[in-house]
XYZ file of C-alpha atoms in Angstrom:
82
model
C -2.635 -17.807 26.286
C -2.177 -18.340 22.437
C -2.620 -15.324 20.129
C -5.187 -14.961 17.454
C -2.695 -15.469 14.641
C -1.792 -18.670 16.234
C -5.081 -19.559 16.652
C -6.167 -18.778 12.839
C -3.283 -20.658 11.662
C -4.325 -23.893 13.776
C -7.794 -23.409 12.386
C -6.400 -23.366 9.127
C -4.579 -26.856 9.789
C -7.692 -28.236 11.170
C -9.641 -27.220 7.799
C -6.847 -29.060 5.633
C -6.915 -31.924 8.176
C -10.795 -32.332 7.921
C -10.792 -31.668 11.882
C -14.041 -29.871 12.069
C -14.869 -30.501 15.622
C -11.360 -29.158 16.741
C -11.854 -26.388 14.458
C -15.184 -25.261 16.109
C -13.615 -25.830 19.600
C -10.486 -23.196 18.556
C -13.150 -20.898 17.439
C -15.057 -21.208 20.665
C -11.740 -20.852 22.363
C -11.046 -17.686 20.667
C -14.450 -16.248 21.452
C -13.866 -17.250 25.101
C -10.735 -15.512 25.254
C -12.110 -12.393 23.243
C -9.480 -12.709 20.687
C -11.805 -11.747 17.836
C -11.865 -14.469 15.500
C -11.458 -13.513 11.996
C -13.427 -13.418 8.796
C -10.753 -15.937 7.436
C -10.973 -18.174 10.379
C -14.749 -18.342 10.454
C -14.492 -19.341 6.744
C -12.065 -22.126 7.299
C -14.029 -23.559 10.402
C -17.249 -23.660 7.706
C -15.433 -25.321 5.025
C -14.179 -27.830 7.451
C -17.492 -28.314 8.821
C -18.877 -28.712 5.224
C -16.503 -31.047 4.015
C -17.083 -33.565 6.820
C -20.860 -33.434 5.892
C -21.619 -31.080 9.249
C -23.882 -28.982 7.398
C -25.884 -28.080 10.512
C -22.695 -26.393 12.012
C -21.634 -25.136 8.772
C -24.973 -23.193 8.457
C -25.120 -21.933 11.791
C -21.657 -20.691 12.032
C -22.155 -18.716 8.867
C -25.339 -17.229 10.566
C -23.274 -16.356 13.630
C -20.449 -14.916 11.616
C -22.496 -12.705 9.616
C -24.570 -11.774 12.712
C -20.971 -10.502 13.803
C -20.880 -8.449 10.819
C -17.751 -10.567 9.299
C -17.623 -11.256 5.853
C -16.592 -15.071 5.718
C -16.670 -14.896 1.769
C -18.020 -16.445 -1.263
C -16.144 -19.566 -0.857
C -17.393 -19.948 2.824
C -20.985 -19.464 1.759
C -20.881 -21.950 -0.991
C -19.439 -24.558 1.232
C -22.355 -23.946 3.745
C -24.818 -24.422 1.085
C -23.269 -27.380 -0.042
């Protein structure tokens, strides 16, 4: 099974490649494997979603990230809000 740093790197690559669906799937996989996604990984997925006009996914993930008491940062908030 991949480690958290490998998943975080893959999510970062998905953000840069505008692959928001794959980024969401990787984040879900991290949750399922109890790898504890980081605020940085969540922020990257939020930015990937918003870059591809998937606003509903970005906003939902922002709420989930905040509920998990992670701080995704100002850039992720700005991306989710458009």
